Amino acid sequence: MSLPVVHQRILVVDDEPVNVRFLERLLGLGGYDDIVVACSGESALCRVAEDQPDLIILDLQMPGIDGYEVLKILRSSVRSGIYVPILVYTADITFEAKRKALELGASDFLTKPGDAQEILLRVKNFLIVRGLHLELNSRNVDLEEVVRTRTRDLEESKVEIIERLAQAGERRDDDTGEHTRRVGELSAAIAQELHLPNQLVQLIKLTARLHDLGKIGVPDSILLKPGRLTPEEFQQMRLHSEAGAKILSNGRTALLQMAERIARSHHERFDGAGYPDGLAGELIPIEARIVAVADVFDALTHSRPYKAAWEVPDAIAEMRAQSGRQFDPKVIEAFLTVVA
C-alpha cells in the first residue's frame, strides 16, 4: 500500500552526500515528492529565499556558514508571522549543541543516524502545523479584507447619510445643496490652516454640513421671504439652531456630538452678542467658530431669495471688519490665508 503523495516542499541542508541521499530516500518512501537540497550554509540561505520551503532539515556541522549561523540569519530575516519549522539533524549529541540550536530558533533536534520512523513522524507533524499556520494566515488575510471592505462601506454610508441630512436642511433655500458642501470644505481648509489634528479636520468637514439642519422646521414664508424679516420672524428663524441641536442630541459618536455643537453654536458671536446661548470668545466651541466664518462668507458670496451675491473682495473686507466682533480673530486670520 503506497503512501499518499505530499506536495509540501522540504529543504535538506547537509554537506555530506551520504546523509543527503539517506534523507531523500527516506522522505521519498514517506510520500514526499518535493525535496530540494543545499550542500552548504550559503546555498541553504539562497534556496530558502528562492524555493520558500515548508520545512527545513538542517545539519549543524558544515564548513563556511554552519548550521548555527543559518539559524541565526533565518530567524532574523523571516517575515513576522510566517512559520517555517526547522528540524535540526546532526551528529553532535552534546546537550550544549541542542541548547544552542533551540535558542537560535530550531523547532526540534534529532541526532544522526536517528530512527527512520521517528524522523518521518517529526516531519509529518511539522508539516501539519505548517499547513494549519498557512491556512490560518490565509483566513486572517481574508478577514482583514472583509473588515476593510465593511469599514469602507460604513464610511461611505456615513458620508451619504450626512449629505442627505444636510440637503434636507438646505433643500428649500438652496436647491443644489452646494452651500453645505462649500461650507464643509472651507471649514476643513480653515481648520487645517489652524493646525488642528487631521482627524478633527475631517470631522469638521463632515459635520459642518449639518450646521443648518434645524431649518427643516422653519416655515417657507420665513425661509424664502425676499425682504427683511420682522422681529417676530427673525426670532422664529433663530430657533433653527436649537432645533438642529435637538435633532442631533444625545449622539454616542464624536461625529454626532460635534455636529450637535456646530448646529447649536454656529450663530454665536465672539463678542457674546450671538444666539442661542450668548457665548463669547473661546467658550464657543472651536468647530462652531470655524463654521461661523465659512457659513457667513459663503452666504455673502452667493445669492439668496432675499439678497444678491456680494463680490468676493467686498465679502472678504466685511469678514476682516468683523474680526474680534462677530468672529474669532485667529479663525479670521486662518480664513484670510485660505482665501488669499
mmCIF file with all atom_site columns, N, CA, C and O in Angstrom, residues 110-133:
data_model
loop_
_atom_site.group_PDB
_atom_site.id
_atom_site.type_symbol
_atom_site.label_atom_id
_atom_site.label_alt_id
_atom_site.label_comp_id
_atom_site.label_asym_id
_atom_site.label_entity_id
_atom_site.label_seq_id
_atom_site.pdbx_PDB_ins_code
_atom_site.Cartn_x
_atom_site.Cartn_y
_atom_site.Cartn_z
_atom_site.occupancy
_atom_site.B_iso_or_equiv
_atom_site.pdbx_formal_charge
_atom_site.auth_seq_id
_atom_site.auth_comp_id
_atom_site.auth_asym_id
_atom_site.auth_atom_id
_atom_site.pdbx_PDB_model_num
ATOM 1  N N  . LEU A 1 110 ? 17.186 16.381 16.350 1.00 0.00 ? 110 LEU A N  1
ATOM 2  C CA . LEU A 1 110 ? 17.382 14.938 16.251 1.00 0.00 ? 110 LEU A CA 1
ATOM 3  C C  . LEU A 1 110 ? 18.852 14.660 15.968 1.00 0.00 ? 110 LEU A C  1
ATOM 4  O O  . LEU A 1 110 ? 19.506 15.412 15.242 1.00 0.00 ? 110 LEU A O  1
ATOM 5  N N  . THR A 1 111 ? 19.366 13.573 16.551 1.00 0.00 ? 111 THR A N  1
ATOM 6  C CA . THR A 1 111 ? 20.764 13.202 16.317 1.00 0.00 ? 111 THR A CA 1
ATOM 7  C C  . THR A 1 111 ? 20.845 12.083 15.298 1.00 0.00 ? 111 THR A C  1
ATOM 8  O O  . THR A 1 111 ? 19.969 11.218 15.225 1.00 0.00 ? 111 THR A O  1
ATOM 9  N N  . LYS A 1 112 ? 21.906 12.116 14.484 1.00 0.00 ? 112 LYS A N  1
ATOM 10 C CA . LYS A 1 112 ? 22.130 11.089 13.466 1.00 0.00 ? 112 LYS A CA 1
ATOM 11 C C  . LYS A 1 112 ? 22.610 9.796  14.126 1.00 0.00 ? 112 LYS A C  1
ATOM 12 O O  . LYS A 1 112 ? 23.289 9.850  15.136 1.00 0.00 ? 112 LYS A O  1
ATOM 13 N N  . PRO A 1 113 ? 22.325 8.651  13.561 1.00 0.00 ? 113 PRO A N  1
ATOM 14 C CA . PRO A 1 113 ? 21.508 8.458  12.346 1.00 0.00 ? 113 PRO A CA 1
ATOM 15 C C  . PRO A 1 113 ? 20.009 8.573  12.629 1.00 0.00 ? 113 PRO A C  1
ATOM 16 O O  . PRO A 1 113 ? 19.229 8.805  11.729 1.00 0.00 ? 113 PRO A O  1
ATOM 17 N N  . GLY A 1 114 ? 19.616 8.363  13.904 1.00 0.00 ? 114 GLY A N  1
ATOM 18 C CA . GLY A 1 114 ? 18.216 8.502  14.266 1.00 0.00 ? 114 GLY A CA 1
ATOM 19 C C  . GLY A 1 114 ? 17.365 7.341  13.778 1.00 0.00 ? 114 GLY A C  1
ATOM 20 O O  . GLY A 1 114 ? 17.799 6.477  13.018 1.00 0.00 ? 114 GLY A O  1
ATOM 21 N N  . ASP A 1 115 ? 16.130 7.316  14.238 1.00 0.00 ? 115 ASP A N  1
ATOM 22 C CA . ASP A 1 115 ? 15.180 6.279  13.858 1.00 0.00 ? 115 ASP A CA 1
ATOM 23 C C  . ASP A 1 115 ? 14.347 6.783  12.682 1.00 0.00 ? 115 ASP A C  1
ATOM 24 O O  . ASP A 1 115 ? 13.775 7.882  12.730 1.00 0.00 ? 115 ASP A O  1
ATOM 25 N N  . ALA A 1 116 ? 14.262 5.991  11.632 1.00 0.00 ? 116 ALA A N  1
ATOM 26 C CA . ALA A 1 116 ? 13.572 6.406  10.409 1.00 0.00 ? 116 ALA A CA 1
ATOM 27 C C  . ALA A 1 116 ? 12.120 6.777  10.683 1.00 0.00 ? 116 ALA A C  1
ATOM 28 O O  . ALA A 1 116 ? 11.608 7.787  10.188 1.00 0.00 ? 116 ALA A O  1
ATOM 29 N N  . GLN A 1 117 ? 11.433 5.955  11.475 1.00 0.00 ? 117 GLN A N  1
ATOM 30 C CA . GLN A 1 117 ? 10.025 6.228  11.768 1.00 0.00 ? 117 GLN A CA 1
ATOM 31 C C  . GLN A 1 117 ? 9.868  7.530  12.548 1.00 0.00 ? 117 GLN A C  1
ATOM 32 O O  . GLN A 1 117 ? 8.948  8.315  12.312 1.00 0.00 ? 117 GLN A O  1
ATOM 33 N N  . GLU A 1 118 ? 10.790 7.756  13.505 1.00 0.00 ? 118 GLU A N  1
ATOM 34 C CA . GLU A 1 118 ? 10.712 8.986  14.289 1.00 0.00 ? 118 GLU A CA 1
ATOM 35 C C  . GLU A 1 118 ? 10.931 10.205 13.407 1.00 0.00 ? 118 GLU A C  1
ATOM 36 O O  . GLU A 1 118 ? 10.237 11.222 13.539 1.00 0.00 ? 118 GLU A O  1
ATOM 37 N N  . ILE A 1 119 ? 11.892 10.081 12.489 1.00 0.00 ? 119 ILE A N  1
ATOM 38 C CA . ILE A 1 119 ? 12.152 11.211 11.579 1.00 0.00 ? 119 ILE A CA 1
ATOM 39 C C  . ILE A 1 119 ? 10.907 11.534 10.766 1.00 0.00 ? 119 ILE A C  1
ATOM 40 O O  . ILE A 1 119 ? 10.491 12.693 10.648 1.00 0.00 ? 119 ILE A O  1
ATOM 41 N N  . LEU A 1 120 ? 10.280 10.490 10.196 1.00 0.00 ? 120 LEU A N  1
ATOM 42 C CA . LEU A 1 120 ? 9.089  10.708 9.372  1.00 0.00 ? 120 LEU A CA 1
ATOM 43 C C  . LEU A 1 120 ? 7.928  11.265 10.191 1.00 0.00 ? 120 LEU A C  1
ATOM 44 O O  . LEU A 1 120 ? 7.157  12.101 9.709  1.00 0.00 ? 120 LEU A O  1
ATOM 45 N N  . LEU A 1 121 ? 7.796  10.821 11.441 1.00 0.00 ? 121 LEU A N  1
ATOM 46 C CA . LEU A 1 121 ? 6.723  11.354 12.294 1.00 0.00 ? 121 LEU A CA 1
ATOM 47 C C  . LEU A 1 121 ? 6.953  12.824 12.609 1.00 0.00 ? 121 LEU A C  1
ATOM 48 O O  . LEU A 1 121 ? 6.011  13.630 12.603 1.00 0.00 ? 121 LEU A O  1
ATOM 49 N N  . ARG A 1 122 ? 8.209  13.178 12.903 1.00 0.00 ? 122 ARG A N  1
ATOM 50 C CA . ARG A 1 122 ? 8.516  14.587 13.184 1.00 0.00 ? 122 ARG A CA 1
ATOM 51 C C  . ARG A 1 122 ? 8.225  15.445 11.941 1.00 0.00 ? 122 ARG A C  1
ATOM 52 O O  . ARG A 1 122 ? 7.639  16.524 12.046 1.00 0.00 ? 122 ARG A O  1
ATOM 53 N N  . VAL A 1 123 ? 8.665  14.955 10.789 1.00 0.00 ? 123 VAL A N  1
ATOM 54 C CA . VAL A 1 123 ? 8.414  15.676 9.537  1.00 0.00 ? 123 VAL A CA 1
ATOM 55 C C  . VAL A 1 123 ? 6.919  15.845 9.305  1.00 0.00 ? 123 VAL A C  1
ATOM 56 O O  . VAL A 1 123 ? 6.440  16.939 8.981  1.00 0.00 ? 123 VAL A O  1
ATOM 57 N N  . LYS A 1 124 ? 6.165  14.770 9.482  1.00 0.00 ? 124 LYS A N  1
ATOM 58 C CA . LYS A 1 124 ? 4.717  14.819 9.266  1.00 0.00 ? 124 LYS A CA 1
ATOM 59 C C  . LYS A 1 124 ? 4.061  15.840 10.188 1.00 0.00 ? 124 LYS A C  1
ATOM 60 O O  . LYS A 1 124 ? 3.242  16.661 9.751  1.00 0.00 ? 124 LYS A O  1
ATOM 61 N N  . ASN A 1 125 ? 4.424  15.783 11.463 1.00 0.00 ? 125 ASN A N  1
ATOM 62 C CA . ASN A 1 125 ? 3.794  16.696 12.427 1.00 0.00 ? 125 ASN A CA 1
ATOM 63 C C  . ASN A 1 125 ? 4.130  18.159 12.129 1.00 0.00 ? 125 ASN A C  1
ATOM 64 O O  . ASN A 1 125 ? 3.260  19.031 12.219 1.00 0.00 ? 125 ASN A O  1
ATOM 65 N N  . PHE A 1 126 ? 5.392  18.424 11.780 1.00 0.00 ? 126 PHE A N  1
ATOM 66 C CA . PHE A 1 126 ? 5.767  19.799 11.473 1.00 0.00 ? 126 PHE A CA 1
ATOM 67 C C  . PHE A 1 126 ? 5.049  20.312 10.224 1.00 0.00 ? 126 PHE A C  1
ATOM 68 O O  . PHE A 1 126 ? 4.651  21.478 10.162 1.00 0.00 ? 126 PHE A O  1
ATOM 69 N N  . LEU A 1 127 ? 4.886  19.457 9.231  1.00 0.00 ? 127 LEU A N  1
ATOM 70 C CA . LEU A 1 127 ? 4.207  19.887 8.013  1.00 0.00 ? 127 LEU A CA 1
ATOM 71 C C  . LEU A 1 127 ? 2.709  20.101 8.254  1.00 0.00 ? 127 LEU A C  1
ATOM 72 O O  . LEU A 1 127 ? 2.092  20.968 7.631  1.00 0.00 ? 127 LEU A O  1
ATOM 73 N N  . ILE A 1 128 ? 2.134  19.327 9.168  1.00 0.00 ? 128 ILE A N  1
ATOM 74 C CA . ILE A 1 128 ? 0.738  19.567 9.537  1.00 0.00 ? 128 ILE A CA 1
ATOM 75 C C  . ILE A 1 128 ? 0.592  20.940 10.185 1.00 0.00 ? 128 ILE A C  1
ATOM 76 O O  . ILE A 1 128 ? -0.299 21.720 9.850  1.00 0.00 ? 128 ILE A O  1
ATOM 77 N N  . VAL A 1 129 ? 1.500  21.244 11.112 1.00 0.00 ? 129 VAL A N  1
ATOM 78 C CA . VAL A 1 129 ? 1.460  22.545 11.789 1.00 0.00 ? 129 VAL A CA 1
ATOM 79 C C  . VAL A 1 129 ? 1.688  23.677 10.779 1.00 0.00 ? 129 VAL A C  1
ATOM 80 O O  . VAL A 1 129 ? 1.004  24.712 10.817 1.00 0.00 ? 129 VAL A O  1
ATOM 81 N N  . ARG A 1 130 ? 2.640  23.458 9.875  1.00 0.00 ? 130 ARG A N  1
ATOM 82 C CA . ARG A 1 130 ? 2.911  24.466 8.842  1.00 0.00 ? 130 ARG A CA 1
ATOM 83 C C  . ARG A 1 130 ? 1.659  24.699 7.989  1.00 0.00 ? 130 ARG A C  1
ATOM 84 O O  . ARG A 1 130 ? 1.290  25.839 7.696  1.00 0.00 ? 130 ARG A O  1
ATOM 85 N N  . GLY A 1 131 ? 0.985  23.616 7.592  1.00 0.00 ? 131 GLY A N  1
ATOM 86 C CA . GLY A 1 131 ? -0.227 23.747 6.783  1.00 0.00 ? 131 GLY A CA 1
ATOM 87 C C  . GLY A 1 131 ? -1.323 24.502 7.515  1.00 0.00 ? 131 GLY A C  1
ATOM 88 O O  . GLY A 1 131 ? -2.007 25.351 6.940  1.00 0.00 ? 131 GLY A O  1
ATOM 89 N N  . LEU A 1 132 ? -1.489 24.174 8.800  1.00 0.00 ? 132 LEU A N  1
ATOM 90 C CA . LEU A 1 132 ? -2.509 24.864 9.602  1.00 0.00 ? 132 LEU A CA 1
ATOM 91 C C  . LEU A 1 132 ? -2.176 26.343 9.742  1.00 0.00 ? 132 LEU A C  1
ATOM 92 O O  . LEU A 1 132 ? -3.060 27.204 9.708  1.00 0.00 ? 132 LEU A O  1
ATOM 93 N N  . HIS A 1 133 ? -0.883 26.630 9.906  1.00 0.00 ? 133 HIS A N  1
ATOM 94 C CA . HIS A 1 133 ? -0.459 28.027 10.046 1.00 0.00 ? 133 HIS A CA 1
ATOM 95 C C  . HIS A 1 133 ? -0.742 28.812 8.768  1.00 0.00 ? 133 HIS A C  1
ATOM 96 O O  . HIS A 1 133 ? -1.247 29.944 8.820  1.00 0.00 ? 133 HIS A O  1
#
